[in-house]
mmCIF file of C-alpha atoms in Angstrom:
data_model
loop_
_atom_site.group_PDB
_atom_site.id
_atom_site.type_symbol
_atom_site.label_atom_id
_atom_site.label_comp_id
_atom_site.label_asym_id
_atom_site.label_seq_id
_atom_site.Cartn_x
_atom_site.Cartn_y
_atom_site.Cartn_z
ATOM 1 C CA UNK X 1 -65.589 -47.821 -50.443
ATOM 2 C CA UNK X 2 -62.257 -46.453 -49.354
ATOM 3 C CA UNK X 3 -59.804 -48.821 -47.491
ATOM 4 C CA UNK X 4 -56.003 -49.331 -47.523
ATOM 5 C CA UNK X 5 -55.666 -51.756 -49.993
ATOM 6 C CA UNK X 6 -57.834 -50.785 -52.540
ATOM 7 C CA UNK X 7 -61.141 -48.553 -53.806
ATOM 8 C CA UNK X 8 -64.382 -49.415 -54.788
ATOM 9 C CA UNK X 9 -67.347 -47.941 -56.511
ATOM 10 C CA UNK X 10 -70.648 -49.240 -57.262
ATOM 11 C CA UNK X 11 -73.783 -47.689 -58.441
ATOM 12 C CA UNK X 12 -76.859 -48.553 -56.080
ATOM 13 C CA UNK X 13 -80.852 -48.968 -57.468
ATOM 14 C CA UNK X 14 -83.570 -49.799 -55.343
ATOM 15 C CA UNK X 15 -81.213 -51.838 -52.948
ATOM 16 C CA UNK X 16 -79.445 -53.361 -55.228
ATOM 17 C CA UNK X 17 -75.704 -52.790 -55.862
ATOM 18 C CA UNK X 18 -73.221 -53.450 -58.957
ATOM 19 C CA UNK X 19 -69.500 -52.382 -59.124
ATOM 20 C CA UNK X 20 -69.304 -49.512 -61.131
ATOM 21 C CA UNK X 21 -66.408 -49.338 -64.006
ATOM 22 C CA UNK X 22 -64.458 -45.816 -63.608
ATOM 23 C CA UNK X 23 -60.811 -44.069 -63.720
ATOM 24 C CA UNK X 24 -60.558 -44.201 -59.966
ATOM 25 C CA UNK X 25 -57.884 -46.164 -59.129
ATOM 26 C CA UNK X 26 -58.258 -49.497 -57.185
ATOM 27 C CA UNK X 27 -55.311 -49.078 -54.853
ATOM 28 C CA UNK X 28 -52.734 -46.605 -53.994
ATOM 29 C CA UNK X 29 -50.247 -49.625 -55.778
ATOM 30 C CA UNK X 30 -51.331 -48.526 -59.096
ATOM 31 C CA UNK X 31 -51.149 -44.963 -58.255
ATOM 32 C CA UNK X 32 -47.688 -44.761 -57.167
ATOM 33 C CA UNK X 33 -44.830 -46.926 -58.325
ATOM 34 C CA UNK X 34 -42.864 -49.342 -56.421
ATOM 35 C CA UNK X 35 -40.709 -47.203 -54.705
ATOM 36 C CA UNK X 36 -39.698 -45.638 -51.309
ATOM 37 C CA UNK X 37 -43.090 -44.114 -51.109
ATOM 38 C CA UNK X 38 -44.936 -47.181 -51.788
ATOM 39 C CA UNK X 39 -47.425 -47.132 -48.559
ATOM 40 C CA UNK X 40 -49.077 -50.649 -47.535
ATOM 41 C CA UNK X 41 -51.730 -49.190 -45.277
ATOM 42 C CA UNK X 42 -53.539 -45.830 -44.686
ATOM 43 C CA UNK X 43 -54.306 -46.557 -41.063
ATOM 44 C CA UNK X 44 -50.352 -47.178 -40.556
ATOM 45 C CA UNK X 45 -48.747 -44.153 -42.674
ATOM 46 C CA UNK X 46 -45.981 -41.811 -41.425
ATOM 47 C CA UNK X 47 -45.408 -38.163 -41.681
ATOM 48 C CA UNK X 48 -43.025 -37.904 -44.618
ATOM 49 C CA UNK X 49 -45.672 -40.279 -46.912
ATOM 50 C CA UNK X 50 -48.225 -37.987 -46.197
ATOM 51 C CA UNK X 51 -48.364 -36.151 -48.899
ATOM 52 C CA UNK X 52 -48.320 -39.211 -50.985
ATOM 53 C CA UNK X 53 -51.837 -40.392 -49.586
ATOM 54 C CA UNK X 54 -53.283 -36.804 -49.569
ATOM 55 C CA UNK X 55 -52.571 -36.775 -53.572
ATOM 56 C CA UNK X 56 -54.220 -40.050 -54.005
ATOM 57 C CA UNK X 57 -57.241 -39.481 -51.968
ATOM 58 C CA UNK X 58 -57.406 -36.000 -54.313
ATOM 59 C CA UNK X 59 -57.289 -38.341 -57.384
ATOM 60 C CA UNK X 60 -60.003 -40.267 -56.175
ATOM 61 C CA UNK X 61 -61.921 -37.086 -55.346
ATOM 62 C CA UNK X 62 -61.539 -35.718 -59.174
ATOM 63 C CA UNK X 63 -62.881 -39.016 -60.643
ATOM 64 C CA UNK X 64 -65.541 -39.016 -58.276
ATOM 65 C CA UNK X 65 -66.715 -35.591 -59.419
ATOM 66 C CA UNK X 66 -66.620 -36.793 -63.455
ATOM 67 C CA UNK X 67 -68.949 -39.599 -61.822
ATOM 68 C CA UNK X 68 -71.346 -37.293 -59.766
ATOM 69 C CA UNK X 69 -71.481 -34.690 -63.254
ATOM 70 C CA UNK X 70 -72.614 -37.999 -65.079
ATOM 71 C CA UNK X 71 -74.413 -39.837 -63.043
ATOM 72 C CA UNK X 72 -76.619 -36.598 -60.501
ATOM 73 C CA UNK X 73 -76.604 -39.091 -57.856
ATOM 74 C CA UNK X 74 -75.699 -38.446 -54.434
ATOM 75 C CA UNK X 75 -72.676 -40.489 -52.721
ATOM 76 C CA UNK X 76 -72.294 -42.993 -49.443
ATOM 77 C CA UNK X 77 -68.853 -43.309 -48.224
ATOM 78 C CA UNK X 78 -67.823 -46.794 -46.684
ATOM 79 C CA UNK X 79 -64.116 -47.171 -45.242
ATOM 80 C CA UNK X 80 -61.943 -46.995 -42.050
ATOM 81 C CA UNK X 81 -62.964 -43.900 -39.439
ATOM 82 C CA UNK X 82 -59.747 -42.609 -40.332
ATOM 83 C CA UNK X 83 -60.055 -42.583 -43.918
ATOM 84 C CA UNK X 84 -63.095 -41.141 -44.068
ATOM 85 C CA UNK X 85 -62.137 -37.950 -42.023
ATOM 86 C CA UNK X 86 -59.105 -37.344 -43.835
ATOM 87 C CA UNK X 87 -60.922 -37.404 -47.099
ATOM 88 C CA UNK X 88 -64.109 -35.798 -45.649
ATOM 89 C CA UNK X 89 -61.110 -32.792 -45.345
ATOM 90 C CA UNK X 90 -59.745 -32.855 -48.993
ATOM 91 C CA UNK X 91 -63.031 -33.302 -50.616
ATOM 92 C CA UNK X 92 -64.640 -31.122 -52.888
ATOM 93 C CA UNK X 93 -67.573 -33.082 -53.505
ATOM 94 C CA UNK X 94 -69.034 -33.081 -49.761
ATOM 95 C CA UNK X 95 -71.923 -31.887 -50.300
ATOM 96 C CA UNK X 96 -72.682 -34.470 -52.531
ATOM 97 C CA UNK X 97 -72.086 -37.299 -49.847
ATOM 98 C CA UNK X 98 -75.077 -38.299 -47.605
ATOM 99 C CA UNK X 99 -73.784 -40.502 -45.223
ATOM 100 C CA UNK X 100 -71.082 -42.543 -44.241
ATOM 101 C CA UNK X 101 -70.265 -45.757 -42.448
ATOM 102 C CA UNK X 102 -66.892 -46.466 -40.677
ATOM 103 C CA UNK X 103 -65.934 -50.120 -40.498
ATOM 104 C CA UNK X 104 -63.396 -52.138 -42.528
ATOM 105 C CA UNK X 105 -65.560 -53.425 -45.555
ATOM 106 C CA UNK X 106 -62.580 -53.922 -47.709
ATOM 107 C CA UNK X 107 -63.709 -57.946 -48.359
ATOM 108 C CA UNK X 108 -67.333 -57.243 -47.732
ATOM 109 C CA UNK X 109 -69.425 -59.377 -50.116
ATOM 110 C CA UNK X 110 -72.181 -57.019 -52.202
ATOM 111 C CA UNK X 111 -75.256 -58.453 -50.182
ATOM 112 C CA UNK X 112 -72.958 -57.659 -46.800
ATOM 113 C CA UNK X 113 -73.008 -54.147 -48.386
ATOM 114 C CA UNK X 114 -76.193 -54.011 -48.778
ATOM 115 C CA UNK X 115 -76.967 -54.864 -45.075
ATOM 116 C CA UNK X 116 -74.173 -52.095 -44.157
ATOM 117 C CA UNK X 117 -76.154 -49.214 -46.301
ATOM 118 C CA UNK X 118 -79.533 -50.294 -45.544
ATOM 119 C CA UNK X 119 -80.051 -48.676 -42.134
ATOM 120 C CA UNK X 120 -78.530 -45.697 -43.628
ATOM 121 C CA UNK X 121 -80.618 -45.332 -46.901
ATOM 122 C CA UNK X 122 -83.619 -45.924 -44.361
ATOM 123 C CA UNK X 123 -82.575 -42.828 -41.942
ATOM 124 C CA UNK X 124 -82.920 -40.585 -45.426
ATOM 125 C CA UNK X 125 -85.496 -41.729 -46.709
ATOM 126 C CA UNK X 126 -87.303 -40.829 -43.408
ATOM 127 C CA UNK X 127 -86.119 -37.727 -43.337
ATOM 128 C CA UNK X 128 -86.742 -36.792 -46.932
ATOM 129 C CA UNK X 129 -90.415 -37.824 -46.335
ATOM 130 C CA UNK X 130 -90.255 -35.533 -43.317
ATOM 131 C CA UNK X 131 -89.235 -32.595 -45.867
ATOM 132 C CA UNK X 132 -91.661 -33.517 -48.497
ATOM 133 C CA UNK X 133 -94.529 -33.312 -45.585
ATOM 134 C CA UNK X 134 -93.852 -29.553 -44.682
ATOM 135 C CA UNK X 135 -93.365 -29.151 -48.548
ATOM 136 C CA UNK X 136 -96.991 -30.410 -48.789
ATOM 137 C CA UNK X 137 -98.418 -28.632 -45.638
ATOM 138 C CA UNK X 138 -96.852 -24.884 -47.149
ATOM 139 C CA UNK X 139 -98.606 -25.898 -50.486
ATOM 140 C CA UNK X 140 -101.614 -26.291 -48.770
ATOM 141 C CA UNK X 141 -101.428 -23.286 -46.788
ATOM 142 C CA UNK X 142 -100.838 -21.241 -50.380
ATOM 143 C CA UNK X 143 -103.819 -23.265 -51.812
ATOM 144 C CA UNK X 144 -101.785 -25.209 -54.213
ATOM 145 C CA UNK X 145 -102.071 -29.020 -53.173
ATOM 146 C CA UNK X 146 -104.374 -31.477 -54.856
ATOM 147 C CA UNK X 147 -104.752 -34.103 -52.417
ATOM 148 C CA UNK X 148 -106.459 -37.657 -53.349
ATOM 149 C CA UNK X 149 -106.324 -38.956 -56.787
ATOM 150 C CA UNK X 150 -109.508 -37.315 -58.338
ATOM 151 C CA UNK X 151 -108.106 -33.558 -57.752
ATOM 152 C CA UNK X 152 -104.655 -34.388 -58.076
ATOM 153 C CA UNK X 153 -105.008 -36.210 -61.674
ATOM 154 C CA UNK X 154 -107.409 -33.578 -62.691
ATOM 155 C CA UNK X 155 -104.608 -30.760 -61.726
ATOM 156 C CA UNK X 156 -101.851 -33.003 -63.999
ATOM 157 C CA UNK X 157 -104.419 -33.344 -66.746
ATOM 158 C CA UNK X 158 -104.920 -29.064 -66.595
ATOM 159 C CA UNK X 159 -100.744 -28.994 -66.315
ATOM 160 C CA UNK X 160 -100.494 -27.712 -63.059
ATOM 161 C CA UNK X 161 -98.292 -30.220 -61.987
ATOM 162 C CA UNK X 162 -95.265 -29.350 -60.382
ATOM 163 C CA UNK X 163 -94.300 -32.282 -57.588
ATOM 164 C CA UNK X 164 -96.140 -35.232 -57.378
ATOM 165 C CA UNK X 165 -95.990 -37.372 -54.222
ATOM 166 C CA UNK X 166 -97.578 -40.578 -53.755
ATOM 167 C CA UNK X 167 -97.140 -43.781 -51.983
ATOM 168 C CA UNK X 168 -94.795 -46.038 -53.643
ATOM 169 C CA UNK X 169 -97.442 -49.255 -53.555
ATOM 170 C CA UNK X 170 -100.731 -47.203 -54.232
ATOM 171 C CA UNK X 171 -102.598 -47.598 -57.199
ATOM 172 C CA UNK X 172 -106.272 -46.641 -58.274
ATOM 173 C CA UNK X 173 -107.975 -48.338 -61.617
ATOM 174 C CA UNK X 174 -110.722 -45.653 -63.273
ATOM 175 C CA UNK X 175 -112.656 -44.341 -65.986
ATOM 176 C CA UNK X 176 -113.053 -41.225 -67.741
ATOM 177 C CA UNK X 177 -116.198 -39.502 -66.273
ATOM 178 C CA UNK X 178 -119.343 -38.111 -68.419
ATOM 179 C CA UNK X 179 -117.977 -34.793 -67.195
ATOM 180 C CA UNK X 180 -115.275 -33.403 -69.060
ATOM 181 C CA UNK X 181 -111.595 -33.379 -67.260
ATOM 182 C CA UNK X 182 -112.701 -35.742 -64.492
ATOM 183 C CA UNK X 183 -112.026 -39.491 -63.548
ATOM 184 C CA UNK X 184 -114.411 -41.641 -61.131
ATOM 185 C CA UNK X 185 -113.952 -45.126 -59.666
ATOM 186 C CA UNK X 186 -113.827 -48.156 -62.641
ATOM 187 C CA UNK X 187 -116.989 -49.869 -62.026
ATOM 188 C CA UNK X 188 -117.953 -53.078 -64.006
ATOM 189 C CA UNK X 189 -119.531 -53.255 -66.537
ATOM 190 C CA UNK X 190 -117.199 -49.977 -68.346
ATOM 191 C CA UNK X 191 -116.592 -48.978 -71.433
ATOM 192 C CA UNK X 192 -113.402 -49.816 -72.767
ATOM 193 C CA UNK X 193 -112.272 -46.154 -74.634
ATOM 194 C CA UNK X 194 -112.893 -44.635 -71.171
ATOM 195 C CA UNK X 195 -110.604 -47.348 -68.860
ATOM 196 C CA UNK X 196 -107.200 -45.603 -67.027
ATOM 197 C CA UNK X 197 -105.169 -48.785 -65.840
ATOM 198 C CA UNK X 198 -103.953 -47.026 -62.943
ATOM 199 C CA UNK X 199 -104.985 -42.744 -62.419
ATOM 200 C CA UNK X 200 -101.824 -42.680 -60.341
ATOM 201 C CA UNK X 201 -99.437 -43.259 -63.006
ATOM 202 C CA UNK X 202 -101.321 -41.557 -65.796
ATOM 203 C CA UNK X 203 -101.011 -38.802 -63.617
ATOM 204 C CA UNK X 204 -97.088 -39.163 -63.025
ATOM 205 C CA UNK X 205 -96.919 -39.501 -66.819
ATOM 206 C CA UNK X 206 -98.481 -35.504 -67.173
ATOM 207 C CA UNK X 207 -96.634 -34.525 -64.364
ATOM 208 C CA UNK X 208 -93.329 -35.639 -65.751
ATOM 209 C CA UNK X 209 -94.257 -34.549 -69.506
ATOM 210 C CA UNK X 210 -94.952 -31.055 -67.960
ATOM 211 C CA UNK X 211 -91.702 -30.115 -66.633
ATOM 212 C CA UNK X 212 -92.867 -31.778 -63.387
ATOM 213 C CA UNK X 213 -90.977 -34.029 -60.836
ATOM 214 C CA UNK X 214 -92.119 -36.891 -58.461
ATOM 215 C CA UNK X 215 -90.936 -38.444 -54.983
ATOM 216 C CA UNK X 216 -92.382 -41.988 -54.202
ATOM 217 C CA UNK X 217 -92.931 -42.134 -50.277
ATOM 218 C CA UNK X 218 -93.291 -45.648 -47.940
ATOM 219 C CA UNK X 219 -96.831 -46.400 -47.637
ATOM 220 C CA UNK X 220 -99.397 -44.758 -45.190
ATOM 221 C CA UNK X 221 -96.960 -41.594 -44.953
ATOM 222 C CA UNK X 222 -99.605 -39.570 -46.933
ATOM 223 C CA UNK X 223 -102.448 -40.903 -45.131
ATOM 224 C CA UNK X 224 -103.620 -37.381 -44.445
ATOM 225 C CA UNK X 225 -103.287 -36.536 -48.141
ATOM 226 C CA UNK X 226 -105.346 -39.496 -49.736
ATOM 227 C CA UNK X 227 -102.273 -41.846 -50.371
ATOM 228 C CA UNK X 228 -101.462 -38.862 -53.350
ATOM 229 C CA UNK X 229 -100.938 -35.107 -53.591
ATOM 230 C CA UNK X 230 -99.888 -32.871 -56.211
ATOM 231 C CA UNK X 231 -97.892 -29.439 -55.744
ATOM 232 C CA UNK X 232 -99.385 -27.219 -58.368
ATOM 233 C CA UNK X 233 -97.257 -24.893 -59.809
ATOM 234 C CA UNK X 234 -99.955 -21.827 -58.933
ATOM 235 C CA UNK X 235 -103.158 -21.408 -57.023
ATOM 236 C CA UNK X 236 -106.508 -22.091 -58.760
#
């Protein structure tokens, strides 16, 4: 959160947001001393203290790349229209930033915040689900998607496993089957050395463990797909 009076950082999780302790400084106050330079106000600064705000905003850019190398998480910018263009110019992190809202948040409480992202997190999450969709539709044209939790576990049990998408709320409670390297349905009464608490995140668990990665999706996206599918890393 950039504004004229001071800087802000906080590290977002699931909607949730906590300040975030780093080297960027708060305000431009305790970047330059009291002096003739001292500026009160981005939105109000002349030509000749120019320079002085440029080699702030290029501070703040350098600490936010030591925090992008540690963290690998991308960046939303908050802050006055102005402000944002100026540094969207001196940046060398931009293609680490994924949105940005103008607006003066510079008192904004961290549930206000919240509200402020929100519509913006929503918009890419969309449109990541969008990607992941023709990401699953090529895989299926190559004939390497597992689709529905029976083939997909069964492809991250054989380490084929290279993306796993699945609906963030979906779960499926099964067995081991009397044929070797499949699951079925947990029916009652079961034997207890063959129960899977949930096939779903067994099969995150050999996806991950074999080099694999996973996107979680809104629910009913992969309708088409069996609420699951699995990117295999080669055709059968």
């Amino acid at each position: 959160m950039l504004s004229g009076q001071e800087t802000k950082i906080f590290l977002g999780d699931r909607g949730t947001l906590q300040p975030l302790p780093s080297n960027i400084p708060r305000s431009i106050y305790d970047y330059v001393p009291d002096g003739p330079e001292r500026v009160g106000n981005f939105s109000d600064v002349s030509e000749h203290k120019q320079v002085v705000v440029d080699n702030f905003l290029r501070h703040i850019d350098e600490e936010l790349g030591n925090l992008i190398h540690e963290y690998s998480l991308p960046v939303l910018l908050l802050g006055a229209e102005r402000i944002l263009g100026h540094f969207g110019k001196i940046s060398k992190h931009t293609s680490a930033i994924i949105g940005q809202e103008a607006g003066n948040y510079e008192h904004a409480t961290l549930t206000e915040l919240q509200e402020v992202i929100a519509p913006c997190l929503a918009s890419l999450q969309k449109q990541r689900e969008c990607e992941l969709l023709v990401r699953l539709d090529e895989a299926a044209g190559r004939q390497r998607l597992a689709k529905g939790v029976y083939d997909v576990w069964r492809a991250a049990a054989e380490g084929k496993g290279q993306l796993l998408v699945v609906e963030r709320n979906y779960s499926f409670p099964a067995m081991h089957s009397a044929e070797p390297g499949m699951i079925e349905a947990l029916t009652e009464p079961y034997d207890h050395f063959s129960y899977i608490r949930d096939a779903v995140d067994d099969a995150l668990e050999k996806v991950l463990k074999g080099g694999g990665d996973a996107e979680f999706v809104a629910d009913g996206v992969l309708g088409d797909f069996g609420h699951v599918a699995l990117v295999k890393y080669y055709a059968p």
